[in-house]
Amino acid sequence: MKRREFITLLGGAAATWPLAVRAQQPGKIPRIGIIDDSLHWNAFRHGLRDLGYLEGQNIAFDYAYGDGVPERLAEAAAALVRRPVDVIATFGTPASFAAKQATTTIPIVMISIGDPVRTGLVPSLARPGGNITGNTILGPDVGAKRLQILKEAIPTISRVAFLWNPDNASNVLQLEEIQAAAPTLGVTVISVSVSPRIEFETAFAAMMKERPDAFAMAAEPFHQTHIAWIIDFMAKNRLPAVYQLSETVHAGGLMSYGASQPDLFRRAAGYVHKILRRARSPPTYRWSSRSNSSWPSTSKPLTRSGLRYRPGFSPSPTR
């Protein structure tokens, strides 16, 4: 499968954003609110710097933390609205819901959303309405494809553990898509539910009792903060795994099918730039979504699991 890119026009949202944001007061430094800052946000800050924004000189960042817990995310979003900030940037579906519920006037740039329409964040990609723009990783749409690729690579697998967060509406949809595709592929899906209220060690110990022979996961923000531990767990337990984010392969994961997260964060910086610089005529924004697949440059991760790719299956950086 060749690398693919989908871009859909985002209409209508910019026209209804508040006049206070369109006309910044002379000398006023715009403030960007970020919920749950982490290393993932470095690409966003670098993207803004490449566009000429220097922290403390012509832009400032305000941070609020919810640690992935829905109630605390709501409090974090409300705190940013009270300060107030000029734009709120969010990573993932739970934080985006919190921001949407906190304000209908401050522009929101959502990053790496699984399915903004089916989760109810926007009514449609073409006409999202309100104060929302951003990008999507097509989470539910590509979840079943990842399962298919894993089965194509290693036909002997039959029990795949899937890691998801019950607090993330996009993860719920992705689990449903994977469970629906599993019978056709001759695979049983083992649900592994982990949220900030559930310890990884406890959930993974229970998972191993179900005797999985492969593993898959979504690009859930809370889970990504533990990705090094997850990759190491897969290696120690000799479980082949497919991930959603392409950079996971560079970190030692076996294979991925999904977006590049740093790319999505850099693109979001461009959206913020357009919001801050617009004048009377609002620009056209795009809701973008990307999906591509990656394999390791060597077979070391697969060798550690004691398995082999099926004959004729050729790993490649982009498929």
Tab-separated table of C-alpha atoms in Angstrom:
chain	number	residue	atom	x	y	z
A	1	MET	CA	0.000	0.000	0.000
A	2	LYS	CA	1.420	3.377	-0.964
A	3	ARG	CA	1.650	6.246	1.460
A	4	ARG	CA	-1.514	8.298	1.316
A	5	GLU	CA	-2.629	11.749	2.374
A	6	PHE	CA	-6.152	13.087	2.769
A	7	ILE	CA	-6.912	16.792	3.156
A	8	THR	CA	-10.419	18.191	3.601
A	9	LEU	CA	-11.325	21.877	3.599
A	10	LEU	CA	-12.437	23.185	6.957
A	11	GLY	CA	-15.142	25.761	6.274
A	12	GLY	CA	-16.978	28.304	8.339
A	13	ALA	CA	-15.110	28.154	11.633
A	14	ALA	CA	-12.845	31.155	11.163
A	15	ALA	CA	-15.684	33.505	10.324
A	16	THR	CA	-17.269	33.207	13.766
A	17	TRP	CA	-14.145	33.562	15.888
A	18	PRO	CA	-14.097	36.621	18.171
A	19	LEU	CA	-12.968	40.033	16.917
A	20	ALA	CA	-10.618	40.306	19.893
A	21	VAL	CA	-8.420	37.636	18.391
A	22	ARG	CA	-8.524	39.069	14.884
A	23	ALA	CA	-7.225	42.456	15.985
A	24	GLN	CA	-4.438	42.044	18.513
A	25	GLN	CA	-3.702	45.195	20.505
A	26	PRO	CA	-0.391	46.819	19.536
A	27	GLY	CA	2.409	45.513	21.728
A	28	LYS	CA	0.302	42.713	23.171
A	29	ILE	CA	2.015	39.320	23.085
A	30	PRO	CA	-0.406	36.555	22.048
A	31	ARG	CA	-0.764	33.774	24.603
A	32	ILE	CA	-1.155	30.129	23.587
A	33	GLY	CA	-2.742	27.799	26.120
A	34	ILE	CA	-1.473	24.207	26.154
A	35	ILE	CA	-3.124	21.386	28.072
A	36	ASP	CA	-0.842	18.653	29.459
A	37	ASP	CA	2.523	19.820	28.151
A	38	SER	CA	4.994	17.020	27.380
A	39	LEU	CA	7.874	16.229	25.020
A	40	HIS	CA	5.334	15.762	22.201
A	41	TRP	CA	4.796	19.523	22.202
A	42	ASN	CA	8.412	20.297	21.259
A	43	ALA	CA	7.566	19.913	17.559
A	44	PHE	CA	4.730	22.440	18.011
A	45	ARG	CA	7.038	24.964	19.670
A	46	HIS	CA	9.707	24.371	17.028
A	47	GLY	CA	7.100	24.881	14.319
A	48	LEU	CA	6.121	28.241	15.782
A	49	ARG	CA	9.768	29.221	16.093
A	50	ASP	CA	10.297	28.410	12.418
A	51	LEU	CA	7.403	30.774	11.670
A	52	GLY	CA	9.159	33.587	13.529
A	53	TYR	CA	7.676	33.270	17.020
A	54	LEU	CA	10.109	33.581	19.923
A	55	GLU	CA	8.878	32.834	23.418
A	56	GLY	CA	8.924	35.938	25.618
A	57	GLN	CA	9.315	38.267	22.638
A	58	ASN	CA	6.282	37.848	20.392
A	59	ILE	CA	4.528	34.824	21.881
A	60	ALA	CA	3.908	33.324	25.322
A	61	PHE	CA	2.762	29.898	26.467
A	62	ASP	CA	0.386	29.161	29.320
A	63	TYR	CA	0.256	25.612	30.642
A	64	ALA	CA	-2.456	23.732	32.493
A	65	TYR	CA	-2.386	20.076	33.482
A	66	GLY	CA	-5.059	17.415	33.713
A	67	ASP	CA	-2.808	14.340	33.419
A	68	GLY	CA	-5.316	12.692	31.095
A	69	VAL	CA	-8.067	12.499	33.746
A	70	PRO	CA	-11.357	13.839	32.307
A	71	GLU	CA	-12.346	15.837	35.399
A	72	ARG	CA	-8.896	17.402	35.715
A	73	LEU	CA	-8.751	18.121	31.972
A	74	ALA	CA	-11.983	20.078	32.332
A	75	GLU	CA	-10.441	22.074	35.179
A	76	ALA	CA	-7.289	22.701	33.119
A	77	ALA	CA	-9.265	23.987	30.133
A	78	ALA	CA	-11.382	26.244	32.338
A	79	ALA	CA	-8.222	27.673	33.917
A	80	LEU	CA	-6.846	28.636	30.491
A	81	VAL	CA	-10.125	30.336	29.588
A	82	ARG	CA	-10.048	32.380	32.808
A	83	ARG	CA	-6.500	33.695	32.284
A	84	PRO	CA	-7.418	34.241	29.355
A	85	VAL	CA	-5.378	32.943	26.425
A	86	ASP	CA	-5.766	33.823	22.746
A	87	VAL	CA	-5.668	30.253	21.405
A	88	ILE	CA	-5.988	26.870	23.100
A	89	ALA	CA	-4.032	23.952	21.631
A	90	THR	CA	-4.994	20.401	22.572
A	91	PHE	CA	-3.493	16.963	21.947
A	92	GLY	CA	-5.916	14.068	21.599
A	93	THR	CA	-9.664	13.628	21.983
A	94	PRO	CA	-10.131	13.895	25.807
A	95	ALA	CA	-8.292	17.240	26.091
A	96	SER	CA	-10.098	18.541	23.009
A	97	PHE	CA	-13.483	17.727	24.526
A	98	ALA	CA	-12.459	19.583	27.674
A	99	ALA	CA	-11.496	22.674	25.665
A	100	LYS	CA	-14.677	22.572	23.598
A	101	GLN	CA	-16.797	22.443	26.742
A	102	ALA	CA	-14.840	25.307	28.323
A	103	THR	CA	-15.230	27.911	25.544
A	104	THR	CA	-17.177	28.735	22.414
A	105	THR	CA	-15.189	31.895	21.639
A	106	ILE	CA	-11.460	31.224	22.057
A	107	PRO	CA	-10.074	29.447	18.968
A	108	ILE	CA	-9.125	25.795	19.593
A	109	VAL	CA	-6.489	23.967	17.561
A	110	MET	CA	-6.894	20.217	18.036
A	111	ILE	CA	-3.973	17.933	17.288
A	112	SER	CA	-3.959	14.216	16.504
A	113	ILE	CA	-7.701	13.547	16.872
A	114	GLY	CA	-8.906	10.014	16.168
A	115	ASP	CA	-12.324	10.807	14.671
A	116	PRO	CA	-13.580	14.365	15.265
A	117	VAL	CA	-16.959	13.711	13.609
A	118	ARG	CA	-18.045	10.374	15.100
A	119	THR	CA	-16.883	11.424	18.565
A	120	GLY	CA	-18.997	14.570	18.359
A	121	LEU	CA	-16.254	17.195	18.425
A	122	VAL	CA	-17.452	18.677	15.115
A	123	PRO	CA	-20.553	17.993	12.989
A	124	SER	CA	-18.469	17.498	9.825
A	125	LEU	CA	-14.957	18.079	8.507
A	126	ALA	CA	-16.221	20.366	5.753
A	127	ARG	CA	-18.406	22.419	8.105
A	128	PRO	CA	-17.099	22.049	11.662
A	129	GLY	CA	-18.651	25.301	12.815
A	130	GLY	CA	-17.793	27.219	15.943
A	131	ASN	CA	-14.233	27.867	17.072
A	132	ILE	CA	-12.476	24.596	16.148
A	133	THR	CA	-9.806	23.589	13.651
A	134	GLY	CA	-7.055	20.958	13.682
A	135	ASN	CA	-5.911	17.636	12.271
A	136	THR	CA	-6.836	13.982	12.591
A	137	ILE	CA	-4.887	10.706	12.605
A	138	LEU	CA	-7.876	8.759	11.237
A	139	GLY	CA	-7.739	6.505	14.303
A	140	PRO	CA	-10.800	4.256	13.874
A	141	ASP	CA	-10.439	4.173	10.083
A	142	VAL	CA	-6.924	2.723	10.128
A	143	GLY	CA	-7.196	0.524	13.234
A	144	ALA	CA	-8.541	-2.434	11.297
A	145	LYS	CA	-5.875	-1.891	8.639
A	146	ARG	CA	-3.135	-2.213	11.245
A	147	LEU	CA	-4.600	-5.535	12.330
A	148	GLN	CA	-4.657	-6.684	8.707
A	149	ILE	CA	-1.010	-5.696	8.154
A	150	LEU	CA	0.051	-7.514	11.316
A	151	LYS	CA	-1.759	-10.654	10.134
A	152	GLU	CA	-0.226	-10.378	6.666
A	153	ALA	CA	3.249	-10.072	8.148
A	154	ILE	CA	2.841	-12.950	10.625
A	155	PRO	CA	-0.007	-15.238	9.493
A	156	THR	CA	0.324	-17.541	12.510
A	157	ILE	CA	-1.002	-15.006	15.022
A	158	SER	CA	-4.527	-15.630	16.304
A	159	ARG	CA	-4.875	-13.708	19.598
A	160	VAL	CA	-4.114	-9.971	19.438
A	161	ALA	CA	-4.157	-7.796	22.545
A	162	PHE	CA	-5.376	-4.251	21.861
A	163	LEU	CA	-4.471	-1.417	24.237
A	164	TRP	CA	-7.045	1.367	24.524
A	165	ASN	CA	-8.203	4.078	26.914
A	166	PRO	CA	-11.905	3.973	27.934
A	167	ASP	CA	-11.775	7.723	28.642
A	168	ASN	CA	-10.933	8.420	24.977
A	169	ALA	CA	-13.990	8.324	22.679
A	170	SER	CA	-11.765	7.810	19.620
A	171	ASN	CA	-10.200	4.749	21.275
A	172	VAL	CA	-13.655	3.309	21.908
A	173	LEU	CA	-14.476	3.634	18.204
A	174	GLN	CA	-11.160	2.085	17.255
A	175	LEU	CA	-11.760	-0.929	19.488
A	176	GLU	CA	-15.154	-1.429	17.837
A	177	GLU	CA	-13.612	-1.263	14.347
A	178	ILE	CA	-10.913	-3.780	15.234
A	179	GLN	CA	-13.374	-6.170	16.876
A	180	ALA	CA	-15.579	-5.991	13.775
A	181	ALA	CA	-12.639	-6.805	11.453
A	182	ALA	CA	-11.166	-9.579	13.601
A	183	PRO	CA	-13.421	-12.525	12.552
A	184	THR	CA	-12.632	-12.005	8.865
A	185	LEU	CA	-8.924	-12.149	9.668
A	186	GLY	CA	-9.292	-15.199	11.889
A	187	VAL	CA	-8.166	-13.254	14.944
A	188	THR	CA	-9.505	-12.920	18.495
A	189	VAL	CA	-9.102	-9.455	20.032
A	190	ILE	CA	-8.123	-9.242	23.701
A	191	SER	CA	-9.237	-5.927	25.202
A	192	VAL	CA	-6.576	-4.211	27.352
A	193	SER	CA	-8.087	-1.135	28.988
A	194	VAL	CA	-5.680	1.358	30.579
A	195	SER	CA	-6.542	4.881	31.743
A	196	PRO	CA	-4.895	7.169	34.316
A	197	ARG	CA	-6.957	5.294	36.913
A	198	ILE	CA	-5.574	1.872	35.900
A	199	GLU	CA	-1.943	0.821	36.345
A	200	PHE	CA	-0.100	-0.483	33.286
A	201	GLU	CA	1.531	-3.256	35.283
A	202	THR	CA	-1.812	-4.552	36.541
A	203	ALA	CA	-3.481	-4.415	33.133
A	204	PHE	CA	-0.563	-6.040	31.303
A	205	ALA	CA	-0.267	-8.826	33.891
A	206	ALA	CA	-3.939	-9.617	33.283
A	207	MET	CA	-3.336	-9.398	29.522
A	208	MET	CA	-0.586	-12.026	29.620
A	209	LYS	CA	-2.926	-14.451	31.378
A	210	GLU	CA	-5.064	-14.325	28.203
A	211	ARG	CA	-2.089	-15.707	26.209
A	212	PRO	CA	-1.875	-13.145	23.391
A	213	ASP	CA	0.517	-13.842	20.538
A	214	ALA	CA	0.589	-10.254	19.206
A	215	PHE	CA	-0.161	-6.701	20.335
A	216	ALA	CA	-1.634	-3.498	18.873
A	217	MET	CA	-2.351	-0.063	20.284
A	218	ALA	CA	-3.781	3.345	19.410
A	219	ALA	CA	-2.038	6.720	19.560
A	220	GLU	CA	-3.604	7.600	22.917
A	221	PRO	CA	-1.767	10.582	24.515
A	222	PHE	CA	-1.660	9.050	27.996
A	223	HIS	CA	-0.291	5.776	26.618
A	224	GLN	CA	2.368	7.593	24.586
A	225	THR	CA	3.957	8.896	27.781
A	226	HIS	CA	4.711	5.237	28.597
A	227	ILE	CA	5.719	4.107	25.109
A	228	ALA	CA	9.321	3.197	26.038
A	229	TRP	CA	8.029	0.922	28.813
A	230	ILE	CA	5.479	-0.657	26.428
A	231	ILE	CA	8.084	-1.361	23.725
A	232	ASP	CA	10.388	-2.906	26.331
A	233	PHE	CA	7.533	-5.060	27.682
A	234	MET	CA	6.813	-6.388	24.176
A	235	ALA	CA	10.466	-7.264	23.650
A	236	LYS	CA	10.843	-9.003	27.013
A	237	ASN	CA	7.684	-11.037	26.433
A	238	ARG	CA	8.475	-11.754	22.770
A	239	LEU	CA	5.235	-10.240	21.478
A	240	PRO	CA	5.224	-8.782	17.945
A	241	ALA	CA	3.450	-5.437	17.972
A	242	VAL	CA	1.997	-2.927	15.524
A	243	TYR	CA	1.705	0.712	16.537
A	244	GLN	CA	-0.140	3.741	15.201
A	245	LEU	CA	2.674	6.313	15.163
A	246	SER	CA	5.542	5.982	12.709
A	247	GLU	CA	8.167	7.285	15.147
A	248	THR	CA	7.495	4.289	17.417
A	249	VAL	CA	9.453	2.176	14.919
A	250	HIS	CA	12.471	4.440	15.363
A	251	ALA	CA	12.132	3.960	19.120
A	252	GLY	CA	12.417	0.176	18.718
A	253	GLY	CA	8.880	-0.931	17.846
A	254	LEU	CA	8.324	-3.612	15.214
A	255	MET	CA	6.006	-1.865	12.737
A	256	SER	CA	3.492	0.947	12.469
A	257	TYR	CA	0.643	2.132	10.306
A	258	GLY	CA	-0.452	5.657	10.981
A	259	ALA	CA	0.602	9.275	11.111
A	260	SER	CA	3.803	11.036	12.110
A	261	GLN	CA	2.947	12.850	15.304
A	262	PRO	CA	5.702	15.501	15.101
A	263	ASP	CA	4.418	16.345	11.624
A	264	LEU	CA	0.903	16.870	12.982
A	265	PHE	CA	2.220	19.125	15.771
A	266	ARG	CA	4.214	21.199	13.267
A	267	ARG	CA	1.124	21.561	11.082
A	268	ALA	CA	-0.841	22.745	14.111
A	269	ALA	CA	1.718	25.514	14.614
A	270	GLY	CA	0.809	26.706	11.131
A	271	TYR	CA	-2.862	26.874	12.113
A	272	VAL	CA	-2.027	28.976	15.164
A	273	HIS	CA	0.053	31.281	12.961
A	274	LYS	CA	-2.885	31.801	10.589
A	275	ILE	CA	-5.246	32.520	13.480
A	276	LEU	CA	-2.925	35.123	14.984
A	277	ARG	CA	-2.114	36.917	11.734
A	278	ARG	CA	-5.525	37.042	10.126
A	279	ALA	CA	-7.077	40.439	9.445
A	280	ARG	CA	-10.637	41.207	8.416
A	281	SER	CA	-10.921	38.427	5.848
A	282	PRO	CA	-10.557	35.040	7.546
A	283	PRO	CA	-8.190	32.630	5.754
A	284	THR	CA	-9.200	29.232	4.534
A	285	TYR	CA	-8.228	26.518	6.996
A	286	ARG	CA	-7.755	22.861	6.270
A	287	TRP	CA	-8.599	19.923	8.459
A	288	SER	CA	-5.863	17.521	7.511
A	289	SER	CA	-5.391	13.825	8.060
A	290	ARG	CA	-2.501	11.549	7.230
A	291	SER	CA	-1.719	7.883	7.290
A	292	ASN	CA	1.387	6.001	6.326
A	293	SER	CA	3.103	2.794	7.339
A	294	SER	CA	6.608	2.120	8.579
A	295	TRP	CA	8.709	-0.964	9.140
A	296	PRO	CA	12.065	-1.241	10.904
A	297	SER	CA	15.162	-1.012	8.752
A	298	THR	CA	16.325	-4.306	10.273
A	299	SER	CA	14.500	-7.385	11.565
A	300	LYS	CA	15.936	-7.193	15.099
A	301	PRO	CA	12.600	-6.519	16.866
A	302	LEU	CA	10.998	-9.463	15.080
A	303	THR	CA	14.022	-11.667	15.769
A	304	ARG	CA	13.694	-10.912	19.481
A	305	SER	CA	10.115	-12.166	19.388
A	306	GLY	CA	11.275	-15.492	17.925
A	307	LEU	CA	9.072	-15.124	14.839
A	308	ARG	CA	9.605	-14.636	11.120
A	309	TYR	CA	7.830	-12.598	8.492
A	310	ARG	CA	5.822	-14.750	6.098
A	311	PRO	CA	7.693	-15.704	2.894
A	312	GLY	CA	7.360	-12.965	0.317
A	313	PHE	CA	6.565	-10.251	2.876
A	314	SER	CA	9.181	-7.539	2.425
A	315	PRO	CA	9.491	-4.939	5.207
A	316	SER	CA	10.045	-1.441	3.851
A	317	PRO	CA	10.132	2.082	5.340
A	318	THR	CA	6.920	3.040	3.513
A	319	ARG	CA	4.295	0.616	2.294
